[in-house]
Amino acid sequence: MVFTDIVFYVLAAILLFSGIRVITTRNPVHAALFLVLAFFTAAGIWLLLQAEFLAIALILVYVGAVMVLFLFVVMMLDINLDKLREGFWEYLPMAGFIGLLMIVEMTMVLADKNLHPGQAAEAPVNYSNTATLGRVLYTDYLLPFELAAVVLLVAMVAAIVLTLRERRDSKSMNPSEQVRVKRNDRLRIVSMPAEVEAPEPAPAAEEKK
Amino acid sequence: MQFFSGLFGSYWADVQLVVWTLIKIVAIVLPLMICVAYLTLAERKVIGFMQVRIGPNRVGYWGLLQPLADGLKLLFKEIILPTASNKTLFFIGPILAIAPAFAAWAVVPFDATLVLANIDAGLLYILAMTSVAVYGVIIAGWASNSKYAFLGSLRSAAQIVSYEIAMGFTLVGVLMCANSLNLGKIVMGQEGGFWHWYFLPLFPLFVVYFISAVAETNRAPFDVAEGESEIVAGFHVEYSGMAFAVFFLAEYANMILVSMLAVLMFLGGWLSPVPFLPDSILWLLVKVAFMLFLFLWFRATFPRYRYDQIMRLGWKVFIPITLVWIIVVAAMMQTQWAYLFH
């Protein structure tokens, strides 16, 4: 057993543990955080495969952006846990059946002899995972890549349009109007004499006291 | 030595590697901690002088021992655990805030050869680490179970996520010029005097990067996450003693990190500004110190932004600027003036 094997088993154990905790923990915020941990360890396993671009992209996109927004929503929701658990036993047979189906499918894929990669080719010394991936994406797979981008754009525009509602009673500010405000719109400078006439000097008699 | 190699057998080489790496990590983190400590003193001194005050001058000559005194004070303070808080996450929060701030330093080169991990995707790695830093703030705010802390953490999370996009786009410009994600190669691409540094052809991106960096680190004028006047101290209002100090350390370590990145990517890193002077790590330190001075200068100069203005600046001003300039750079690279951008 070499060092990388030990690292792999440690990471895999953490990944499995956090994956199970995502669905068993009662607190939704904890579940989201365990999902973050699962992403992290998955990225670590990818790093062991020398797929550094995919590993870092996983952290950057899922941990850095998607899960932050996810946590955002989960934290603000007031979730009634007991209500969520209500129909658990009712749905269990159906869920178990679907789970079993997925396991069977995965085993069939993994057991297929043709799908085994065998020994991976040794990478050259100055091999850059990122550069290779970029070259393939923008030459051989240019069309599917751009199509995926367009689909994402459409989904984004649709999500915004679906949730955009003009409210009549909302009070909003116009920032460009605010930026254009000049001093003279808000402030009036009044010119006054700088000196005021000194009051009459006090009578001499009082001074002597 | 003989005993150890007998003890570990065939793992001896691996163990040696791990120990040697640990020593190198300490050699980076220890000076960093000292820098953080003295940055707090520098901040109080600089802002003091800008406001015609003296600043700390009681502890040691010119207040030089002030950071030590502050550290000791915070160390001996009681860490108060709010009864309604989520205990585990309450302690994980500060750890998650400071860990990425230090982890990112693994790929930062200090010299042509002086780097802990010379990896090809260095820039991506740093981007990933800085984007993870937001979890410390979010978890701290939520685990405190306090309204002010929660509001602060939400503000901070929204702000960091928004400015990260603009920041990521500015880095795209840099890697288009450098043709590499490796930080060492990015610096070497700027060789030959200060007119070769990337801040000239990428000037709009440089400005956007640095302002986004100020926003990312939650510093004034973007410090609505703390907002003393509205939400007391934001996400760390419930923290005391050393737990509070860890947040403080993370903020300053992040400041040094983003200044370092600005220097590496736009200001030629350790390269000297004129060809007849030798390149050295001293140039790097001087440039980073100048960027840090800008941070302090901003804090003493600008009033705090209003929250909607922050969001407008990030989404409607910075992202369009970076997108347009990336297209300009890409187009120029196809013309006869391409040499200007390399």
CSV table of C-alpha atoms in Angstrom, one decimal, chain B:
chain,number,residue,atom,x,y,z
B,1,MET,CA,17.9,9.0,11.9
B,2,GLN,CA,18.8,5.3,11.7
B,3,PHE,CA,16.2,4.5,14.3
B,4,PHE,CA,13.5,6.4,12.5
B,5,SER,CA,14.2,4.8,9.1
B,6,GLY,CA,14.0,1.4,10.9
B,7,LEU,CA,10.7,2.4,12.5
B,8,PHE,CA,8.9,3.5,9.3
B,9,GLY,CA,10.5,1.0,7.0
B,10,SER,CA,9.5,1.6,3.4
B,11,TYR,CA,7.5,4.7,4.3
B,12,TRP,CA,10.6,6.6,5.4
B,13,ALA,CA,10.8,8.7,2.2
B,14,ASP,CA,7.1,9.7,2.5
B,15,VAL,CA,7.5,10.6,6.2
B,16,GLN,CA,10.6,12.7,5.4
B,17,LEU,CA,8.7,14.5,2.7
B,18,VAL,CA,5.8,15.3,5.0
B,19,VAL,CA,8.1,16.5,7.8
B,20,TRP,CA,10.1,18.7,5.4
B,21,THR,CA,6.8,20.2,3.9
B,22,LEU,CA,5.5,20.9,7.4
B,23,ILE,CA,8.8,22.8,8.2
B,24,LYS,CA,8.3,24.8,5.0
B,25,ILE,CA,4.7,25.6,6.0
B,26,VAL,CA,5.8,26.9,9.4
B,27,ALA,CA,8.4,29.0,7.6
B,28,ILE,CA,5.6,30.7,5.6
B,29,VAL,CA,2.9,30.9,8.3
B,30,LEU,CA,5.1,32.2,11.1
B,31,PRO,CA,6.4,35.4,9.3
B,32,LEU,CA,2.8,35.8,8.0
B,33,MET,CA,1.4,35.9,11.5
B,34,ILE,CA,4.1,38.4,12.5
B,35,CYS,CA,3.1,40.5,9.5
B,36,VAL,CA,-0.5,40.3,10.5
B,37,ALA,CA,0.3,41.4,14.0
B,38,TYR,CA,2.4,44.4,12.8
B,39,LEU,CA,-0.2,45.3,10.2
B,40,THR,CA,-2.7,46.0,12.9
B,41,LEU,CA,-0.1,48.3,14.5
B,42,ALA,CA,0.6,49.9,11.2
B,43,GLU,CA,-3.1,50.5,10.6
B,44,ARG,CA,-3.5,52.3,13.9
B,45,LYS,CA,-0.4,54.3,13.4
B,46,VAL,CA,-1.1,55.3,9.8
B,47,ILE,CA,-4.8,56.2,10.5
B,48,GLY,CA,-3.6,58.0,13.6
B,49,PHE,CA,-1.2,60.2,11.6
B,50,MET,CA,-3.9,60.8,8.9
B,51,GLN,CA,-6.2,62.1,11.6
B,52,VAL,CA,-3.4,64.1,13.3
B,53,ARG,CA,-3.1,61.8,16.3
B,54,ILE,CA,-0.1,59.9,17.5
B,55,GLY,CA,-1.6,56.4,17.6
B,56,PRO,CA,-0.4,53.7,20.1
B,57,ASN,CA,2.8,54.8,21.7
B,58,ARG,CA,2.8,53.5,25.3
B,59,VAL,CA,3.8,49.8,25.0
B,60,GLY,CA,7.5,49.6,23.9
B,61,TYR,CA,9.3,52.2,21.8
B,62,TRP,CA,6.8,53.9,19.4
B,63,GLY,CA,4.2,51.4,20.5
B,64,LEU,CA,6.2,48.5,18.9
B,65,LEU,CA,5.0,46.0,21.5
B,66,GLN,CA,1.4,46.9,21.2
B,67,PRO,CA,0.4,43.9,19.0
B,68,LEU,CA,1.9,41.6,21.6
B,69,ALA,CA,0.0,43.3,24.4
B,70,ASP,CA,-3.2,43.0,22.4
B,71,GLY,CA,-2.6,39.4,21.7
B,72,LEU,CA,-1.9,38.6,25.4
B,73,LYS,CA,-5.0,40.5,26.4
B,74,LEU,CA,-7.3,38.6,24.0
B,75,LEU,CA,-5.6,35.3,25.0
B,76,PHE,CA,-6.6,35.8,28.7
B,77,LYS,CA,-10.1,36.9,28.0
B,78,GLU,CA,-13.0,34.5,28.6
B,79,ILE,CA,-14.6,32.9,25.5
B,80,ILE,CA,-18.3,33.4,26.0
B,81,LEU,CA,-20.5,30.7,24.4
B,82,PRO,CA,-24.1,32.0,23.9
B,83,THR,CA,-26.6,29.5,25.4
B,84,ALA,CA,-28.8,29.5,22.3
B,85,SER,CA,-25.9,29.1,19.9
B,86,ASN,CA,-25.1,26.0,17.9
B,87,LYS,CA,-22.0,24.9,19.9
B,88,THR,CA,-20.0,23.0,17.3
B,89,LEU,CA,-20.5,25.4,14.4
B,90,PHE,CA,-19.8,28.3,16.7
B,91,PHE,CA,-16.3,27.0,17.1
B,92,ILE,CA,-15.9,25.8,13.5
B,93,GLY,CA,-16.8,29.3,12.2
B,94,PRO,CA,-13.5,31.1,13.1
B,95,ILE,CA,-11.5,28.1,12.0
B,96,LEU,CA,-13.1,28.1,8.6
B,97,ALA,CA,-12.4,31.8,8.3
B,98,ILE,CA,-8.7,31.6,8.9
B,99,ALA,CA,-7.9,28.2,7.3
B,100,PRO,CA,-8.4,29.3,3.6
B,101,ALA,CA,-6.6,32.6,4.3
B,102,PHE,CA,-3.5,30.6,5.2
B,103,ALA,CA,-4.1,27.6,2.7
B,104,ALA,CA,-4.0,30.0,-0.2
B,105,TRP,CA,-0.4,30.9,0.6
B,106,ALA,CA,0.7,27.4,-0.5
B,107,VAL,CA,1.0,28.4,-4.2
B,108,VAL,CA,2.2,32.0,-3.7
B,109,PRO,CA,5.7,32.4,-5.1
B,110,PHE,CA,8.1,34.7,-3.2
B,111,ASP,CA,10.9,34.4,-5.7
B,112,ALA,CA,11.7,32.6,-8.9
B,113,THR,CA,12.4,29.4,-6.9
B,114,LEU,CA,11.0,30.2,-3.5
B,115,VAL,CA,7.5,28.6,-3.5
B,116,LEU,CA,5.9,25.8,-1.5
B,117,ALA,CA,3.9,24.2,-4.2
B,118,ASN,CA,4.7,25.2,-7.8
B,119,ILE,CA,1.4,23.9,-9.4
B,120,ASP,CA,0.1,24.7,-12.8
B,121,ALA,CA,-3.4,25.7,-11.7
B,122,GLY,CA,-2.1,28.1,-9.0
B,123,LEU,CA,-4.4,30.9,-9.9
B,124,LEU,CA,-7.5,28.7,-9.9
B,125,TYR,CA,-6.4,27.2,-6.6
B,126,ILE,CA,-6.2,30.7,-5.1
B,127,LEU,CA,-9.6,31.6,-6.5
B,128,ALA,CA,-11.1,28.5,-5.0
B,129,MET,CA,-9.5,29.1,-1.6
B,130,THR,CA,-10.7,32.7,-1.4
B,131,SER,CA,-14.2,31.7,-2.4
B,132,VAL,CA,-14.3,29.2,0.5
B,133,ALA,CA,-13.4,31.9,3.0
B,134,VAL,CA,-17.0,33.1,2.9
B,135,TYR,CA,-18.1,30.0,4.9
B,136,GLY,CA,-16.4,31.2,8.1
B,137,VAL,CA,-18.5,34.3,8.0
B,138,ILE,CA,-21.8,32.6,7.1
B,139,ILE,CA,-21.4,29.8,9.7
B,140,ALA,CA,-20.3,32.2,12.4
B,141,GLY,CA,-23.3,34.4,11.8
B,142,TRP,CA,-25.8,31.6,11.8
B,143,ALA,CA,-24.4,29.6,14.7
B,144,SER,CA,-24.4,32.7,16.9
B,145,ASN,CA,-28.2,32.6,16.8
B,146,SER,CA,-28.4,36.4,17.0
B,147,LYS,CA,-30.2,38.8,14.7
B,148,TYR,CA,-27.3,41.2,14.3
B,149,ALA,CA,-24.8,38.4,13.6
B,150,PHE,CA,-27.1,36.8,11.1
B,151,LEU,CA,-27.8,40.1,9.2
B,152,GLY,CA,-24.0,40.7,9.1
B,153,SER,CA,-23.3,37.3,7.7
B,154,LEU,CA,-26.0,37.6,5.0
B,155,ARG,CA,-24.7,41.0,3.9
B,156,SER,CA,-21.1,39.7,3.8
B,157,ALA,CA,-22.0,36.5,1.9
B,158,ALA,CA,-24.0,38.4,-0.8
B,159,GLN,CA,-21.2,41.0,-1.1
B,160,ILE,CA,-18.4,38.4,-1.4
B,161,VAL,CA,-20.3,36.3,-4.0
B,162,SER,CA,-21.0,39.3,-6.1
B,163,TYR,CA,-17.5,40.7,-6.1
B,164,GLU,CA,-16.0,37.3,-6.7
B,165,ILE,CA,-17.4,37.3,-10.2
B,166,ALA,CA,-15.8,40.6,-11.2
B,167,MET,CA,-12.6,39.4,-9.5
B,168,GLY,CA,-12.6,36.2,-11.5
B,169,PHE,CA,-13.1,38.1,-14.8
B,170,THR,CA,-10.1,40.3,-14.0
B,171,LEU,CA,-8.0,37.2,-13.6
B,172,VAL,CA,-9.2,36.0,-17.0
B,173,GLY,CA,-7.6,39.1,-18.5
B,174,VAL,CA,-4.3,38.3,-16.7
B,175,LEU,CA,-4.2,34.7,-17.8
B,176,MET,CA,-4.9,35.8,-21.4
B,177,CYS,CA,-1.8,38.0,-21.3
B,178,ALA,CA,0.4,35.4,-19.4
B,179,ASN,CA,-0.8,32.3,-21.2
B,180,SER,CA,-0.5,30.4,-17.9
B,181,LEU,CA,-2.3,29.8,-14.7
B,182,ASN,CA,1.0,29.3,-12.8
B,183,LEU,CA,1.7,32.3,-10.7
B,184,GLY,CA,5.5,32.1,-11.2
B,185,LYS,CA,5.0,32.1,-15.0
B,186,ILE,CA,2.6,35.0,-14.7
B,187,VAL,CA,5.3,37.0,-13.0
B,188,MET,CA,8.1,36.0,-15.4
B,189,GLY,CA,5.8,37.1,-18.3
B,190,GLN,CA,6.2,40.7,-17.0
B,191,GLU,CA,10.0,40.7,-17.2
B,192,GLY,CA,11.9,43.7,-18.6
B,193,GLY,CA,11.0,46.8,-16.6
B,194,PHE,CA,7.9,48.4,-15.2
B,195,TRP,CA,6.5,49.2,-18.7
B,196,HIS,CA,6.1,45.5,-19.2
B,197,TRP,CA,4.0,45.0,-16.1
B,198,TYR,CA,0.4,44.0,-16.7
B,199,PHE,CA,-1.1,46.9,-14.9
B,200,LEU,CA,-0.6,49.1,-18.0
B,201,PRO,CA,-2.3,47.1,-20.7
B,202,LEU,CA,-4.9,45.9,-18.2
B,203,PHE,CA,-5.3,49.1,-16.3
B,204,PRO,CA,-9.2,48.9,-16.0
B,205,LEU,CA,-8.9,45.3,-14.8
B,206,PHE,CA,-6.2,46.3,-12.3
B,207,VAL,CA,-8.5,49.0,-10.8
B,208,VAL,CA,-11.5,46.7,-10.7
B,209,TYR,CA,-9.4,43.9,-9.1
B,210,PHE,CA,-8.1,46.1,-6.3
B,211,ILE,CA,-11.5,47.6,-5.5
B,212,SER,CA,-13.1,44.1,-5.6
B,213,ALA,CA,-10.3,42.9,-3.3
B,214,VAL,CA,-11.2,45.6,-0.8
B,215,ALA,CA,-14.8,44.5,-1.0
B,216,GLU,CA,-13.9,40.8,-0.7
B,217,THR,CA,-12.0,41.4,2.5
B,218,ASN,CA,-14.9,43.3,4.0
B,219,ARG,CA,-12.7,46.4,4.5
B,220,ALA,CA,-13.8,50.0,4.6
B,221,PRO,CA,-15.5,51.5,2.6
B,222,PHE,CA,-17.2,48.1,2.0
B,223,ASP,CA,-17.4,47.0,5.6
B,224,VAL,CA,-21.2,46.8,5.8
B,225,ALA,CA,-20.8,43.2,7.2
B,226,GLU,CA,-19.5,44.8,10.4
B,227,GLY,CA,-21.4,48.1,10.2
B,228,GLU,CA,-20.9,49.2,13.8
B,229,SER,CA,-23.5,51.9,13.5
B,230,GLU,CA,-26.3,49.6,12.3
B,231,ILE,CA,-25.6,46.0,13.4
B,232,VAL,CA,-23.0,46.5,16.1
B,233,ALA,CA,-20.2,44.3,14.7
B,234,GLY,CA,-22.0,42.1,12.3
B,235,PHE,CA,-21.1,38.4,12.2
B,236,HIS,CA,-18.6,38.4,15.1
B,237,VAL,CA,-20.7,40.3,17.6
B,238,GLU,CA,-21.1,37.2,19.8
B,239,TYR,CA,-17.4,36.3,19.7
B,240,SER,CA,-15.0,37.2,22.5
B,241,GLY,CA,-11.4,36.6,23.4
B,242,MET,CA,-9.3,34.4,21.1
B,243,ALA,CA,-12.3,33.4,18.9
B,244,PHE,CA,-12.7,37.1,18.0
B,245,ALA,CA,-9.0,37.4,17.5
B,246,VAL,CA,-9.0,34.6,15.0
B,247,PHE,CA,-11.6,36.5,12.9
B,248,PHE,CA,-9.4,39.6,13.2
B,249,LEU,CA,-6.3,37.6,12.1
B,250,ALA,CA,-8.2,36.1,9.1
B,251,GLU,CA,-9.2,39.6,7.9
B,252,TYR,CA,-5.7,40.9,8.0
B,253,ALA,CA,-4.2,37.7,6.5
B,254,ASN,CA,-6.7,38.0,3.7
B,255,MET,CA,-5.7,41.6,3.2
B,256,ILE,CA,-2.0,40.6,2.8
B,257,LEU,CA,-3.0,37.8,0.5
B,258,VAL,CA,-5.0,39.9,-2.0
B,259,SER,CA,-2.3,42.6,-1.9
B,260,MET,CA,0.3,39.9,-2.7
B,261,LEU,CA,-1.9,38.7,-5.6
B,262,ALA,CA,-2.3,42.2,-7.0
B,263,VAL,CA,1.5,42.6,-6.9
B,264,LEU,CA,2.1,39.2,-8.5
B,265,MET,CA,-0.4,39.6,-11.3
B,266,PHE,CA,-0.2,43.3,-12.1
B,267,LEU,CA,2.9,44.8,-10.6
B,268,GLY,CA,5.6,42.3,-11.6
B,269,GLY,CA,6.0,40.5,-8.3
B,270,TRP,CA,9.7,40.3,-7.4
B,271,LEU,CA,10.9,41.9,-10.6
B,272,SER,CA,12.7,45.2,-10.3
B,273,PRO,CA,11.0,48.2,-12.0
B,274,VAL,CA,14.1,49.1,-14.0
B,275,PRO,CA,16.3,46.6,-15.8
B,276,PHE,CA,19.7,47.7,-14.3
B,277,LEU,CA,18.7,46.8,-10.7
B,278,PRO,CA,18.6,43.2,-9.7
B,279,ASP,CA,15.3,41.3,-9.1
B,280,SER,CA,14.8,40.4,-5.5
B,281,ILE,CA,12.2,39.5,-2.9
B,282,LEU,CA,12.7,43.0,-1.4
B,283,TRP,CA,10.8,44.5,-4.4
B,284,LEU,CA,8.0,42.1,-3.7
B,285,LEU,CA,7.8,43.2,0.0
B,286,VAL,CA,8.0,46.9,-0.9
B,287,LYS,CA,5.2,46.5,-3.4
B,288,VAL,CA,3.0,44.5,-1.0
B,289,ALA,CA,3.6,47.1,1.7
B,290,PHE,CA,2.5,49.9,-0.7
B,291,MET,CA,-0.8,48.0,-1.5
B,292,LEU,CA,-1.4,47.4,2.2
B,293,PHE,CA,-0.9,51.1,2.7
B,294,LEU,CA,-3.6,51.8,0.1
B,295,PHE,CA,-6.0,49.6,2.2
B,296,LEU,CA,-5.3,51.7,5.3
B,297,TRP,CA,-5.5,55.0,3.3
B,298,PHE,CA,-8.9,53.9,1.9
B,299,ARG,CA,-10.2,53.2,5.4
B,300,ALA,CA,-9.1,56.7,6.6
B,301,THR,CA,-10.5,58.4,3.6
B,302,PHE,CA,-13.9,57.1,2.4
B,303,PRO,CA,-17.2,56.9,4.2
B,304,ARG,CA,-19.0,53.6,4.2
B,305,TYR,CA,-21.0,52.7,1.1
B,306,ARG,CA,-24.7,52.2,1.3
B,307,TYR,CA,-25.6,48.6,0.7
B,308,ASP,CA,-27.6,49.0,-2.5
B,309,GLN,CA,-24.7,51.1,-3.9
B,310,ILE,CA,-22.3,48.2,-3.2
B,311,MET,CA,-24.5,45.8,-5.1
B,312,ARG,CA,-24.9,48.3,-8.0
B,313,LEU,CA,-21.2,48.9,-8.2
B,314,GLY,CA,-20.4,45.2,-8.3
B,315,TRP,CA,-23.0,44.0,-10.7
B,316,LYS,CA,-23.7,47.0,-13.0
B,317,VAL,CA,-20.4,48.7,-13.1
B,318,PHE,CA,-17.5,46.3,-12.5
B,319,ILE,CA,-18.8,43.2,-14.4
B,320,PRO,CA,-19.5,45.1,-17.6
B,321,ILE,CA,-16.1,46.9,-17.4
B,322,THR,CA,-14.3,43.6,-17.1
B,323,LEU,CA,-16.3,42.0,-19.8
B,324,VAL,CA,-15.6,44.8,-22.3
B,325,TRP,CA,-11.9,45.0,-21.5
B,326,ILE,CA,-11.5,41.2,-21.9
B,327,ILE,CA,-13.0,41.5,-25.4
B,328,VAL,CA,-10.8,44.5,-26.1
B,329,VAL,CA,-7.7,42.5,-25.1
B,330,ALA,CA,-8.8,39.5,-27.1
B,331,ALA,CA,-9.4,41.6,-30.2
B,332,MET,CA,-6.1,43.5,-29.8
B,333,MET,CA,-4.2,40.2,-29.5
B,334,GLN,CA,-5.3,39.4,-33.1
B,335,THR,CA,-3.8,42.6,-34.5
B,336,GLN,CA,-0.2,43.9,-35.0
B,337,TRP,CA,-0.3,45.4,-31.5
B,338,ALA,CA,-0.5,42.0,-29.8
B,339,TYR,CA,3.0,42.5,-28.3
B,340,LEU,CA,1.6,45.3,-26.1
B,341,PHE,CA,-0.4,42.7,-24.2
B,342,HIS,CA,2.2,40.0,-23.6
